[in-house]
PDB file of C-alpha atoms and ligand atoms in Angstrom:
ATOM      1  CA  UNK C1043      -0.041   0.293   0.270  1.00  0.00           C
ATOM      2  CA  UNK C1044       1.260   3.250  -1.087  1.00  0.00           C
ATOM      3  CA  UNK C1045      -0.383   6.344   0.514  1.00  0.00           C
ATOM      4  CA  UNK C1046       0.390   9.972  -0.958  1.00  0.00           C
ATOM      5  CA  UNK C1047      -0.464  13.340   0.485  1.00  0.00           C
ATOM      6  CA  UNK C1048      -1.631  15.754  -2.797  1.00  0.00           C
ATOM      7  CA  UNK C1049       1.132  18.011  -3.355  1.00  0.00           C
ATOM      8  CA  UNK C1050      -1.405  20.790  -4.340  1.00  0.00           C
ATOM      9  CA  UNK C1051      -3.836  20.198  -0.800  1.00  0.00           C
ATOM     10  CA  UNK C1052      -3.304  22.589   1.853  1.00  0.00           C
ATOM     11  CA  UNK C1053      -3.107  26.319   2.773  1.00  0.00           C
ATOM     12  CA  UNK C1054      -3.477  28.902   0.094  1.00  0.00           C
ATOM     13  CA  UNK C1055      -1.404  31.691  -0.012  1.00  0.00           C
ATOM     14  CA  UNK C1056      -3.629  33.964   1.611  1.00  0.00           C
ATOM     15  CA  UNK C1057      -4.312  31.561   4.585  1.00  0.00           C
ATOM     16  CA  UNK C1058      -0.210  31.112   4.718  1.00  0.00           C
ATOM     17  CA  UNK C1059       0.528  34.220   4.682  1.00  0.00           C
ATOM     18  CA  UNK C1060      -1.991  35.273   7.875  1.00  0.00           C
ATOM     19  CA  UNK C1061      -0.695  32.668  10.181  1.00  0.00           C
ATOM     20  CA  UNK C1062       2.952  33.755   8.956  1.00  0.00           C
ATOM     21  CA  UNK C1063       1.806  36.730  10.200  1.00  0.00           C
ATOM     22  CA  UNK C1064       0.000  35.914  13.596  1.00  0.00           C
ATOM     23  CA  UNK C1065       3.257  33.749  14.814  1.00  0.00           C
ATOM     24  CA  UNK C1066       5.602  36.847  13.992  1.00  0.00           C
ATOM     25  CA  UNK C1067       3.242  39.401  15.843  1.00  0.00           C
ATOM     26  CA  UNK C1068       2.925  36.451  18.455  1.00  0.00           C
ATOM     27  CA  UNK C1069       6.577  37.703  19.327  1.00  0.00           C
ATOM     28  CA  UNK C1070       6.049  40.799  19.951  1.00  0.00           C
ATOM     29  CA  UNK C1071       3.020  39.885  22.985  1.00  0.00           C
ATOM     30  CA  UNK C1072      -0.395  39.349  23.612  1.00  0.00           C
ATOM     31  CA  UNK C1073      -2.643  39.152  20.358  1.00  0.00           C
ATOM     32  CA  UNK C1074      -6.319  38.504  19.604  1.00  0.00           C
ATOM     33  CA  UNK C1075      -7.778  36.897  16.195  1.00  0.00           C
ATOM     34  CA  UNK C1076     -11.310  38.207  15.265  1.00  0.00           C
ATOM     35  CA  UNK C1077     -12.894  34.793  14.627  1.00  0.00           C
ATOM     36  CA  UNK C1078     -10.988  31.401  13.708  1.00  0.00           C
ATOM     37  CA  UNK C1079      -8.007  32.379  12.046  1.00  0.00           C
ATOM     38  CA  UNK C1080      -8.478  29.401   9.764  1.00  0.00           C
ATOM     39  CA  UNK C1081     -11.764  27.005   9.413  1.00  0.00           C
ATOM     40  CA  UNK C1082      -9.644  24.249  11.063  1.00  0.00           C
ATOM     41  CA  UNK C1083     -10.250  23.246  14.406  1.00  0.00           C
ATOM     42  CA  UNK C1084      -6.679  21.606  14.943  1.00  0.00           C
ATOM     43  CA  UNK C1085      -4.761  24.787  13.539  1.00  0.00           C
ATOM     44  CA  UNK C1086      -6.660  27.058  15.699  1.00  0.00           C
ATOM     45  CA  UNK C1087      -5.672  25.202  18.462  1.00  0.00           C
ATOM     46  CA  UNK C1088      -1.825  24.987  17.834  1.00  0.00           C
ATOM     47  CA  UNK C1089      -1.731  28.799  17.386  1.00  0.00           C
ATOM     48  CA  UNK C1090      -4.061  29.193  20.719  1.00  0.00           C
ATOM     49  CA  UNK C1091      -1.336  26.822  22.444  1.00  0.00           C
ATOM     50  CA  UNK C1092       1.562  30.289  21.304  1.00  0.00           C
ATOM     51  CA  UNK C1093      -1.002  32.542  22.944  1.00  0.00           C
ATOM     52  CA  UNK C1094      -3.373  33.367  20.320  1.00  0.00           C
ATOM     53  CA  UNK C1095      -6.705  34.555  21.804  1.00  0.00           C
ATOM     54  CA  UNK C1096      -9.954  34.393  19.526  1.00  0.00           C
ATOM     55  CA  UNK C1097     -12.763  36.803  19.762  1.00  0.00           C
ATOM     56  CA  UNK C1098     -15.397  37.557  18.398  1.00  0.00           C
ATOM     57  CA  UNK C1099     -17.628  41.133  17.506  1.00  0.00           C
ATOM     58  CA  UNK C1100     -18.615  41.173  21.384  1.00  0.00           C
ATOM     59  CA  UNK C1101     -15.628  40.932  22.708  1.00  0.00           C
ATOM     60  CA  UNK C1102     -14.154  43.092  20.221  1.00  0.00           C
ATOM     61  CA  UNK C1103     -16.564  46.092  21.664  1.00  0.00           C
ATOM     62  CA  UNK C1104     -15.120  45.815  25.196  1.00  0.00           C
ATOM     63  CA  UNK C1105     -11.536  45.526  24.146  1.00  0.00           C
ATOM     64  CA  UNK C1106      -9.385  48.675  24.844  1.00  0.00           C
ATOM     65  CA  UNK C1107      -5.637  49.268  22.931  1.00  0.00           C
ATOM     66  CA  UNK C1108      -5.341  45.516  22.518  1.00  0.00           C
ATOM     67  CA  UNK C1109      -3.663  44.202  18.849  1.00  0.00           C
ATOM     68  CA  UNK C1110      -5.728  42.332  16.789  1.00  0.00           C
ATOM     69  CA  UNK C1111      -5.160  40.145  13.827  1.00  0.00           C
ATOM     70  CA  UNK C1112      -7.854  40.394  10.979  1.00  0.00           C
ATOM     71  CA  UNK C1113      -7.989  37.140   9.070  1.00  0.00           C
ATOM     72  CA  UNK C1114      -7.365  36.611   5.565  1.00  0.00           C
ATOM     73  CA  UNK C1115     -11.271  36.838   4.624  1.00  0.00           C
ATOM     74  CA  UNK C1116     -11.301  40.753   5.594  1.00  0.00           C
ATOM     75  CA  UNK C1117     -13.661  42.581   7.483  1.00  0.00           C
ATOM     76  CA  UNK C1118     -16.594  45.417   6.727  1.00  0.00           C
ATOM     77  CA  UNK C1119     -15.378  48.633   7.625  1.00  0.00           C
ATOM     78  CA  UNK C1120     -17.464  48.794  10.299  1.00  0.00           C
ATOM     79  CA  UNK C1121     -14.572  46.556  11.978  1.00  0.00           C
ATOM     80  CA  UNK C1122     -11.820  49.132  11.122  1.00  0.00           C
ATOM     81  CA  UNK C1123     -14.216  51.590  12.705  1.00  0.00           C
ATOM     82  CA  UNK C1124     -14.909  50.233  15.897  1.00  0.00           C
ATOM     83  CA  UNK C1125     -11.064  49.287  16.428  1.00  0.00           C
ATOM     84  CA  UNK C1126     -10.637  53.058  16.091  1.00  0.00           C
ATOM     85  CA  UNK C1127     -13.206  54.041  18.350  1.00  0.00           C
ATOM     86  CA  UNK C1128     -11.529  51.817  20.855  1.00  0.00           C
ATOM     87  CA  UNK C1129      -7.524  52.292  20.411  1.00  0.00           C
ATOM     88  CA  UNK C1130      -7.331  49.058  18.916  1.00  0.00           C
ATOM     89  CA  UNK C1131      -4.371  48.113  16.911  1.00  0.00           C
ATOM     90  CA  UNK C1132      -5.334  46.302  13.873  1.00  0.00           C
ATOM     91  CA  UNK C1133      -3.003  43.864  12.303  1.00  0.00           C
ATOM     92  CA  UNK C1134      -4.333  43.329   9.010  1.00  0.00           C
ATOM     93  CA  UNK C1135      -4.003  40.071   7.352  1.00  0.00           C
ATOM     94  CA  UNK C1136      -6.845  40.216   4.918  1.00  0.00           C
ATOM     95  CA  UNK C1137      -5.654  38.634   1.477  1.00  0.00           C
ATOM     96  CA  UNK C1138      -4.798  40.846  -0.825  1.00  0.00           C
ATOM     97  CA  UNK C1139      -7.331  38.912  -3.423  1.00  0.00           C
ATOM     98  CA  UNK C1140     -10.021  39.471  -0.736  1.00  0.00           C
ATOM     99  CA  UNK C1141      -8.510  42.943  -0.463  1.00  0.00           C
ATOM    100  CA  UNK C1142      -8.928  43.582  -3.988  1.00  0.00           C
ATOM    101  CA  UNK C1143     -12.340  42.399  -4.550  1.00  0.00           C
ATOM    102  CA  UNK C1144     -13.402  44.643  -1.680  1.00  0.00           C
ATOM    103  CA  UNK C1145     -12.108  47.585  -3.604  1.00  0.00           C
ATOM    104  CA  UNK C1146     -13.804  46.782  -6.647  1.00  0.00           C
ATOM    105  CA  UNK C1147     -17.372  46.210  -4.935  1.00  0.00           C
ATOM    106  CA  UNK C1148     -16.957  49.792  -3.104  1.00  0.00           C
ATOM    107  CA  UNK C1149     -15.734  51.496  -6.179  1.00  0.00           C
ATOM    108  CA  UNK C1150     -18.691  50.018  -8.279  1.00  0.00           C
ATOM    109  CA  UNK C1151     -21.070  50.966  -5.230  1.00  0.00           C
ATOM    110  CA  UNK C1152     -19.778  54.718  -5.031  1.00  0.00           C
ATOM    111  CA  UNK C1153     -20.042  54.997  -9.123  1.00  0.00           C
ATOM    112  CA  UNK C1154     -23.679  54.088  -9.169  1.00  0.00           C
ATOM    113  CA  UNK C1155     -25.271  54.626  -5.799  1.00  0.00           C
ATOM    114  CA  UNK C1156     -26.303  58.365  -6.475  1.00  0.00           C
ATOM    115  CA  UNK C1157     -28.352  57.171  -9.886  1.00  0.00           C
ATOM    116  CA  UNK C1158     -31.550  57.888  -8.826  1.00  0.00           C
ATOM    117  CA  UNK C1159     -32.890  57.106 -12.132  1.00  0.00           C
ATOM    118  CA  UNK C1160     -31.370  53.441 -12.018  1.00  0.00           C
ATOM    119  CA  UNK C1161     -30.148  52.412  -8.771  1.00  0.00           C
ATOM    120  CA  UNK C1162     -27.619  49.916  -9.037  1.00  0.00           C
ATOM    121  CA  UNK C1163     -27.674  46.283  -7.853  1.00  0.00           C
ATOM    122  CA  UNK C1164     -24.943  44.394  -6.612  1.00  0.00           C
ATOM    123  CA  UNK C1165     -25.151  41.006  -6.348  1.00  0.00           C
ATOM    124  CA  UNK C1166     -22.721  38.467  -4.411  1.00  0.00           C
ATOM    125  CA  UNK C1167     -22.613  34.917  -5.501  1.00  0.00           C
ATOM    126  CA  UNK C1168     -21.710  33.846  -1.898  1.00  0.00           C
ATOM    127  CA  UNK C1169     -22.679  31.915   1.215  1.00  0.00           C
ATOM    128  CA  UNK C1170     -24.958  34.119   3.292  1.00  0.00           C
ATOM    129  CA  UNK C1171     -23.626  34.758   6.576  1.00  0.00           C
ATOM    130  CA  UNK C1172     -19.576  33.675   5.447  1.00  0.00           C
ATOM    131  CA  UNK C1173     -17.166  36.199   6.861  1.00  0.00           C
ATOM    132  CA  UNK C1174     -15.432  37.196   3.587  1.00  0.00           C
ATOM    133  CA  UNK C1175     -19.242  37.543   2.374  1.00  0.00           C
ATOM    134  CA  UNK C1176     -20.030  39.870   5.104  1.00  0.00           C
ATOM    135  CA  UNK C1177     -17.019  41.837   4.642  1.00  0.00           C
ATOM    136  CA  UNK C1178     -18.130  42.505   0.833  1.00  0.00           C
ATOM    137  CA  UNK C1179     -21.506  43.379   1.838  1.00  0.00           C
ATOM    138  CA  UNK C1180     -19.912  45.924   4.055  1.00  0.00           C
ATOM    139  CA  UNK C1181     -18.588  47.935   1.074  1.00  0.00           C
ATOM    140  CA  UNK C1182     -21.833  48.597  -0.197  1.00  0.00           C
ATOM    141  CA  UNK C1183     -22.959  49.765   3.069  1.00  0.00           C
ATOM    142  CA  UNK C1184     -25.019  46.123   3.336  1.00  0.00           C
ATOM    143  CA  UNK C1185     -27.222  46.723   0.498  1.00  0.00           C
ATOM    144  CA  UNK C1186     -25.877  43.993  -1.697  1.00  0.00           C
ATOM    145  CA  UNK C1187     -27.974  40.717  -2.527  1.00  0.00           C
ATOM    146  CA  UNK C1188     -26.389  37.620  -1.184  1.00  0.00           C
ATOM    147  CA  UNK C1189     -27.226  34.668  -3.921  1.00  0.00           C
ATOM    148  CA  UNK C1190     -26.532  31.598  -2.781  1.00  0.00           C
ATOM    149  CA  UNK C1191     -27.525  29.623  -6.246  1.00  0.00           C
ATOM    150  CA  UNK C1192     -28.839  30.539  -9.550  1.00  0.00           C
ATOM    151  CA  UNK C1193     -32.174  28.924  -7.931  1.00  0.00           C
ATOM    152  CA  UNK C1194     -32.428  32.265  -5.776  1.00  0.00           C
ATOM    153  CA  UNK C1195     -32.300  34.489  -8.800  1.00  0.00           C
ATOM    154  CA  UNK C1196     -36.318  35.707  -8.225  1.00  0.00           C
ATOM    155  CA  UNK C1197     -34.657  37.854  -5.680  1.00  0.00           C
ATOM    156  CA  UNK C1198     -33.183  39.958  -8.073  1.00  0.00           C
ATOM    157  CA  UNK C1199     -35.194  42.972  -9.459  1.00  0.00           C
ATOM    158  CA  UNK C1200     -34.858  42.926 -13.272  1.00  0.00           C
ATOM    159  CA  UNK C1201     -35.726  46.590 -13.400  1.00  0.00           C
ATOM    160  CA  UNK C1202     -32.683  48.042 -12.346  1.00  0.00           C
ATOM    161  CA  UNK C1203     -29.170  47.023 -13.778  1.00  0.00           C
ATOM    162  CA  UNK C1204     -27.245  43.932 -12.174  1.00  0.00           C
ATOM    163  CA  UNK C1205     -23.199  43.954 -10.847  1.00  0.00           C
ATOM    164  CA  UNK C1206     -22.660  40.807 -10.129  1.00  0.00           C
ATOM    165  CA  UNK C1207     -19.448  39.728  -8.420  1.00  0.00           C
ATOM    166  CA  UNK C1208     -18.323  36.444  -6.905  1.00  0.00           C
ATOM    167  CA  UNK C1209     -17.390  35.290  -3.024  1.00  0.00           C
ATOM    168  CA  UNK C1210     -13.635  33.946  -4.050  1.00  0.00           C
ATOM    169  CA  UNK C1211     -13.943  30.338  -3.089  1.00  0.00           C
ATOM    170  CA  UNK C1212     -17.272  29.689  -4.776  1.00  0.00           C
ATOM    171  CA  UNK C1213     -16.912  27.449  -7.804  1.00  0.00           C
ATOM    172  CA  UNK C1214     -16.636  28.716 -11.344  1.00  0.00           C
ATOM    173  CA  UNK C1215     -19.322  26.371 -12.825  1.00  0.00           C
ATOM    174  CA  UNK C1216     -21.876  27.543 -10.284  1.00  0.00           C
ATOM    175  CA  UNK C1217     -20.852  30.931 -11.159  1.00  0.00           C
ATOM    176  CA  UNK C1218     -21.137  30.481 -15.083  1.00  0.00           C
ATOM    177  CA  UNK C1219     -24.596  28.743 -14.664  1.00  0.00           C
ATOM    178  CA  UNK C1220     -25.974  31.869 -12.406  1.00  0.00           C
ATOM    179  CA  UNK C1221     -24.715  34.187 -15.042  1.00  0.00           C
ATOM    180  CA  UNK C1222     -26.665  32.060 -17.830  1.00  0.00           C
ATOM    181  CA  UNK C1223     -29.704  31.817 -15.683  1.00  0.00           C
ATOM    182  CA  UNK C1224     -29.478  36.086 -14.892  1.00  0.00           C
ATOM    183  CA  UNK C1225     -29.103  36.433 -19.008  1.00  0.00           C
ATOM    184  CA  UNK C1226     -31.651  34.110 -19.564  1.00  0.00           C
ATOM    185  CA  UNK C1227     -34.180  35.964 -16.887  1.00  0.00           C
ATOM    186  CA  UNK C1228     -33.534  39.161 -18.335  1.00  0.00           C
ATOM    187  CA  UNK C1229     -34.382  37.980 -22.425  1.00  0.00           C
ATOM    188  CA  UNK C1230     -37.049  36.339 -20.736  1.00  0.00           C
ATOM    189  CA  UNK C1231     -38.667  39.606 -19.947  1.00  0.00           C
ATOM    190  CA  UNK C1232     -37.969  41.575 -22.533  1.00  0.00           C
ATOM    191  CA  UNK C1233     -36.196  43.726 -20.328  1.00  0.00           C
ATOM    192  CA  UNK C1234     -32.892  45.875 -21.116  1.00  0.00           C
ATOM    193  CA  UNK C1235     -31.396  46.132 -18.079  1.00  0.00           C
ATOM    194  CA  UNK C1236     -27.849  45.589 -18.304  1.00  0.00           C
ATOM    195  CA  UNK C1237     -25.564  42.740 -16.291  1.00  0.00           C
ATOM    196  CA  UNK C1238     -22.238  43.274 -15.671  1.00  0.00           C
ATOM    197  CA  UNK C1239     -20.665  40.091 -14.132  1.00  0.00           C
ATOM    198  CA  UNK C1240     -17.446  40.122 -12.363  1.00  0.00           C
ATOM    199  CA  UNK C1241     -15.742  36.654 -12.113  1.00  0.00           C
ATOM    200  CA  UNK C1242     -13.841  36.971  -8.875  1.00  0.00           C
ATOM    201  CA  UNK C1243     -13.104  33.171  -7.830  1.00  0.00           C
ATOM    202  CA  UNK C1244      -9.751  33.109  -7.008  1.00  0.00           C
ATOM    203  CA  UNK C1245      -7.901  30.732  -9.292  1.00  0.00           C
ATOM    204  CA  UNK C1246      -5.784  29.182  -6.046  1.00  0.00           C
ATOM    205  CA  UNK C1247      -9.164  27.842  -5.392  1.00  0.00           C
ATOM    206  CA  UNK C1248     -10.376  27.159  -8.945  1.00  0.00           C
ATOM    207  CA  UNK C1249      -7.306  25.386 -10.251  1.00  0.00           C
ATOM    208  CA  UNK C1250      -7.358  23.026  -7.367  1.00  0.00           C
ATOM    209  CA  UNK C1251     -10.301  21.357  -8.228  1.00  0.00           C
ATOM    210  CA  UNK C1252      -9.239  19.971 -11.303  1.00  0.00           C
ATOM    211  CA  UNK C1253      -5.898  19.054  -9.830  1.00  0.00           C
ATOM    212  CA  UNK C1254      -8.091  17.430  -6.981  1.00  0.00           C
ATOM    213  CA  UNK C1255     -10.321  15.488  -9.280  1.00  0.00           C
ATOM    214  CA  UNK C1256      -7.461  13.810 -11.501  1.00  0.00           C
ATOM    215  CA  UNK C1257      -5.701  13.128  -7.673  1.00  0.00           C
ATOM    216  CA  UNK C1258      -9.028  11.553  -6.773  1.00  0.00           C
ATOM    217  CA  UNK C1259      -9.114   9.424  -9.957  1.00  0.00           C
ATOM    218  CA  UNK C1260      -5.555   8.252  -9.757  1.00  0.00           C
ATOM    219  CA  UNK C1261      -6.298   6.697  -6.048  1.00  0.00           C
ATOM    220  CA  UNK C1262      -8.292   3.984  -5.320  1.00  0.00           C
ATOM    221  CA  UNK C1263      -9.735   4.912  -1.861  1.00  0.00           C
ATOM    222  CA  UNK C1264      -9.460   8.645  -0.693  1.00  0.00           C
ATOM    223  CA  UNK C1265      -8.961  10.350   2.571  1.00  0.00           C
ATOM    224  CA  UNK C1266      -9.858  14.149   2.281  1.00  0.00           C
ATOM    225  CA  UNK C1267      -9.018  16.210   5.556  1.00  0.00           C
ATOM    226  CA  UNK C1268     -11.236  19.222   6.278  1.00  0.00           C
ATOM    227  CA  UNK C1269     -12.672  21.424   8.800  1.00  0.00           C
ATOM    228  CA  UNK C1270     -16.289  20.872   9.653  1.00  0.00           C
ATOM    229  CA  UNK C1271     -16.529  24.598   9.251  1.00  0.00           C
ATOM    230  CA  UNK C1272     -14.802  25.240   6.073  1.00  0.00           C
ATOM    231  CA  UNK C1273     -17.163  26.078   3.104  1.00  0.00           C
ATOM    232  CA  UNK C1274     -14.253  25.548   0.749  1.00  0.00           C
ATOM    233  CA  UNK C1275     -14.022  21.913   2.342  1.00  0.00           C
ATOM    234  CA  UNK C1276     -17.265  20.760   1.653  1.00  0.00           C
ATOM    235  CA  UNK C1277     -16.863  22.123  -1.928  1.00  0.00           C
ATOM    236  CA  UNK C1278     -13.742  20.215  -2.807  1.00  0.00           C
ATOM    237  CA  UNK C1279     -14.943  17.175  -0.966  1.00  0.00           C
ATOM    238  CA  UNK C1280     -17.934  17.100  -3.313  1.00  0.00           C
ATOM    239  CA  UNK C1281     -15.381  17.643  -6.527  1.00  0.00           C
ATOM    240  CA  UNK C1282     -13.308  14.371  -4.915  1.00  0.00           C
ATOM    241  CA  UNK C1283     -16.588  12.505  -4.106  1.00  0.00           C
ATOM    242  CA  UNK C1284     -17.804  12.551  -7.445  1.00  0.00           C
ATOM    243  CA  UNK C1285     -14.546  12.005  -9.120  1.00  0.00           C
ATOM    244  CA  UNK C1286     -14.184   8.830  -6.949  1.00  0.00           C
ATOM    245  CA  UNK C1287     -16.644   7.298  -4.766  1.00  0.00           C
ATOM    246  CA  UNK C1288     -14.354   5.702  -2.236  1.00  0.00           C
ATOM    247  CA  UNK C1289     -13.703   9.153  -0.926  1.00  0.00           C
ATOM    248  CA  UNK C1290     -14.327  10.084   2.778  1.00  0.00           C
ATOM    249  CA  UNK C1291     -14.231  13.193   4.974  1.00  0.00           C
ATOM    250  CA  UNK C1292     -12.334  13.335   8.461  1.00  0.00           C
ATOM    251  CA  UNK C1293     -11.510  16.221  10.193  1.00  0.00           C
ATOM    252  CA  UNK C1294      -8.317  14.877  11.817  1.00  0.00           C
ATOM    253  CA  UNK C1295      -6.723  11.212  12.205  1.00  0.00           C
ATOM    254  CA  UNK C1296      -8.612  10.012  15.185  1.00  0.00           C
ATOM    255  CA  UNK C1297     -11.663  10.098  12.870  1.00  0.00           C
ATOM    256  CA  UNK C1298     -10.698   7.572  10.614  1.00  0.00           C
ATOM    257  CA  UNK C1299     -12.754   4.528  11.207  1.00  0.00           C
ATOM    258  CA  UNK C1300     -12.236   0.841  11.318  1.00  0.00           C
ATOM    259  CA  UNK C1301     -14.189   1.105   7.812  1.00  0.00           C
ATOM    260  CA  UNK C1302     -12.139   3.563   6.650  1.00  0.00           C
ATOM    261  CA  UNK C1303      -8.971   1.971   7.499  1.00  0.00           C
ATOM    262  CA  UNK C1304      -9.528  -1.445   6.349  1.00  0.00           C
ATOM    263  CA  UNK C1305     -10.611   0.086   2.947  1.00  0.00           C
ATOM    264  CA  UNK C1306      -7.107   1.942   2.776  1.00  0.00           C
ATOM    265  CA  UNK C1307      -5.508  -1.392   3.508  1.00  0.00           C
ATOM    266  CA  UNK C1308      -7.162  -3.391   0.914  1.00  0.00           C
ATOM    267  CA  UNK C1309      -6.161  -0.457  -1.704  1.00  0.00           C
ATOM    268  CA  UNK C1310      -2.722  -0.248  -3.427  1.00  0.00           C
ATOM    269  CA  UNK C1311      -2.927   3.407  -4.290  1.00  0.00           C
ATOM    270  CA  UNK C1312      -4.373   5.410  -1.211  1.00  0.00           C
ATOM    271  CA  UNK C1313      -4.674   9.173  -1.397  1.00  0.00           C
ATOM    272  CA  UNK C1314      -4.963  12.190   1.303  1.00  0.00           C
ATOM    273  CA  UNK C1315      -6.047  15.509   0.302  1.00  0.00           C
ATOM    274  CA  UNK C1316      -7.496  18.621   1.606  1.00  0.00           C
ATOM    275  CA  UNK C1317      -8.851  21.784   1.540  1.00  0.00           C
ATOM    276  CA  UNK C1318      -6.931  25.129   1.267  1.00  0.00           C
ATOM    277  CA  UNK C1319      -7.612  25.438   5.222  1.00  0.00           C
ATOM    278  CA  UNK C1320      -6.382  22.021   5.894  1.00  0.00           C
ATOM    279  CA  UNK C1321      -2.641  22.200   7.308  1.00  0.00           C
ATOM    280  CA  UNK C1322      -0.164  19.761   5.760  1.00  0.00           C
ATOM    281  CA  UNK C1323       0.843  18.186   9.566  1.00  0.00           C
ATOM    282  CA  UNK C1324      -2.780  16.828   9.930  1.00  0.00           C
ATOM    283  CA  UNK C1325      -2.825  15.389   6.384  1.00  0.00           C
ATOM    284  CA  UNK C1326       0.819  13.626   7.516  1.00  0.00           C
ATOM    285  CA  UNK C1327      -1.014  12.392  10.745  1.00  0.00           C
ATOM    286  CA  UNK C1328      -3.589  10.754   8.541  1.00  0.00           C
ATOM    287  CA  UNK C1329      -0.932   9.132   6.515  1.00  0.00           C
ATOM    288  CA  UNK C1330       0.963   8.232   9.512  1.00  0.00           C
ATOM    289  CA  UNK C1331      -2.131   6.453  11.202  1.00  0.00           C
ATOM    290  CA  UNK C1332      -3.085   4.582   8.265  1.00  0.00           C
ATOM    291  CA  UNK C1333      -0.051   3.273   7.250  1.00  0.00           C
ATOM    292  CA  UNK C1334       0.651   2.280  11.310  1.00  0.00           C
ATOM    293  CA  UNK C1335      -3.223   0.540  11.257  1.00  0.00           C
ATOM    294  CA  UNK C1336      -1.313  -1.165   8.072  1.00  0.00           C
ATOM    295  CA  UNK C1337       1.822  -2.610   9.392  1.00  0.00           C
ATOM    296  CA  UNK C1338      -0.255  -3.753  12.293  1.00  0.00           C
ATOM    297  CA  UNK C1339      -3.013  -5.761  10.295  1.00  0.00           C
ATOM    298  CA  UNK C1340      -0.461  -7.285   8.395  1.00  0.00           C
ATOM    299  CA  UNK C1341       1.644  -8.528  11.358  1.00  0.00           C
ATOM    300  CA  UNK C1342      -1.558 -10.197  12.383  1.00  0.00           C
TER     301      UNK C1342
HETATM  302  S1  LIG R1417      -8.720  31.143  -1.613  1.00  0.00           S
HETATM  303 FE1  LIG R1417      -7.658  32.942  -2.570  1.00  0.00          FE
HETATM  304  S2  LIG R1417      -8.651  34.927  -2.053  1.00  0.00           S
HETATM  305 FE2  LIG R1417      -9.026  33.418  -0.013  1.00  0.00          FE
HETATM  306  S3  LIG R1417      -7.664  33.108   1.033  1.00  0.00           S
HETATM  307 FE3  LIG R1417      -6.726  31.683  -0.247  1.00  0.00          FE
HETATM  308  S4  LIG R1417      -5.578  32.853  -1.681  1.00  0.00           S
HETATM  309 FE4  LIG R1417      -6.889  34.500  -0.560  1.00  0.00          FE
END
């Protein structure tokens, strides 16, 4: 049995640099992080052991002169405003790709918001309530409409121009389906309304889908390691599972059941992969557990 870790899996550069920043800043003293630094409980626990304190918005409103790290997902303008009011030092680890998207949405909002004849409609294709989406909505004074899939286009007002953007971790196919559904609805209503669709999906995630599908097909059994709170993990796991039905989702090595371990030991090629929020060390632990189980079994 050969167990291989997918070389393309693991943290994207946005998450890697946020974690690096947290580790550097922890050397300077106490540091809080607004929300989980990454949607992976094990990695959060590792950094908490080094002194990182994870806080929520209620905590933020009670802090004074603390140092608070903003994670890769980014934050709405209201967070910076609260920090200023409370003398909080912001360590901004917003991913540059997310930052650029926030700027584009804000520029679009500012450019069109005074147009009384055709007030704009900024639509964000994303997961309602996701931290990145909250940060994006904040750029429009919370006026942007969030659509999770093409099934929800009934919420769009087709008498107003539509400016469509995407959360960085959504799927390219889902975005294309949404654009096609909106175009069809516009032509059905014989409306002359304008659609401006901006594909703002991060290619560091989008390219992973194809690589991951190939990886899943090249292995008989696949163990996908990801955090239960990670939307990126759910999406990527779905692609793996569609490419290879012998794919299991686990959050850590302890979740590897006897059924999974037995399936691995019967295979010649076992693949371990993960999301953009999965640390390499966690995939390595899963690999070790599978190999150890296999060695013990073969001695029996
Ligand atoms: S997925 Fe892309 S946009 Fe999101 S944090 Fe990672 S690098 Fe940045």
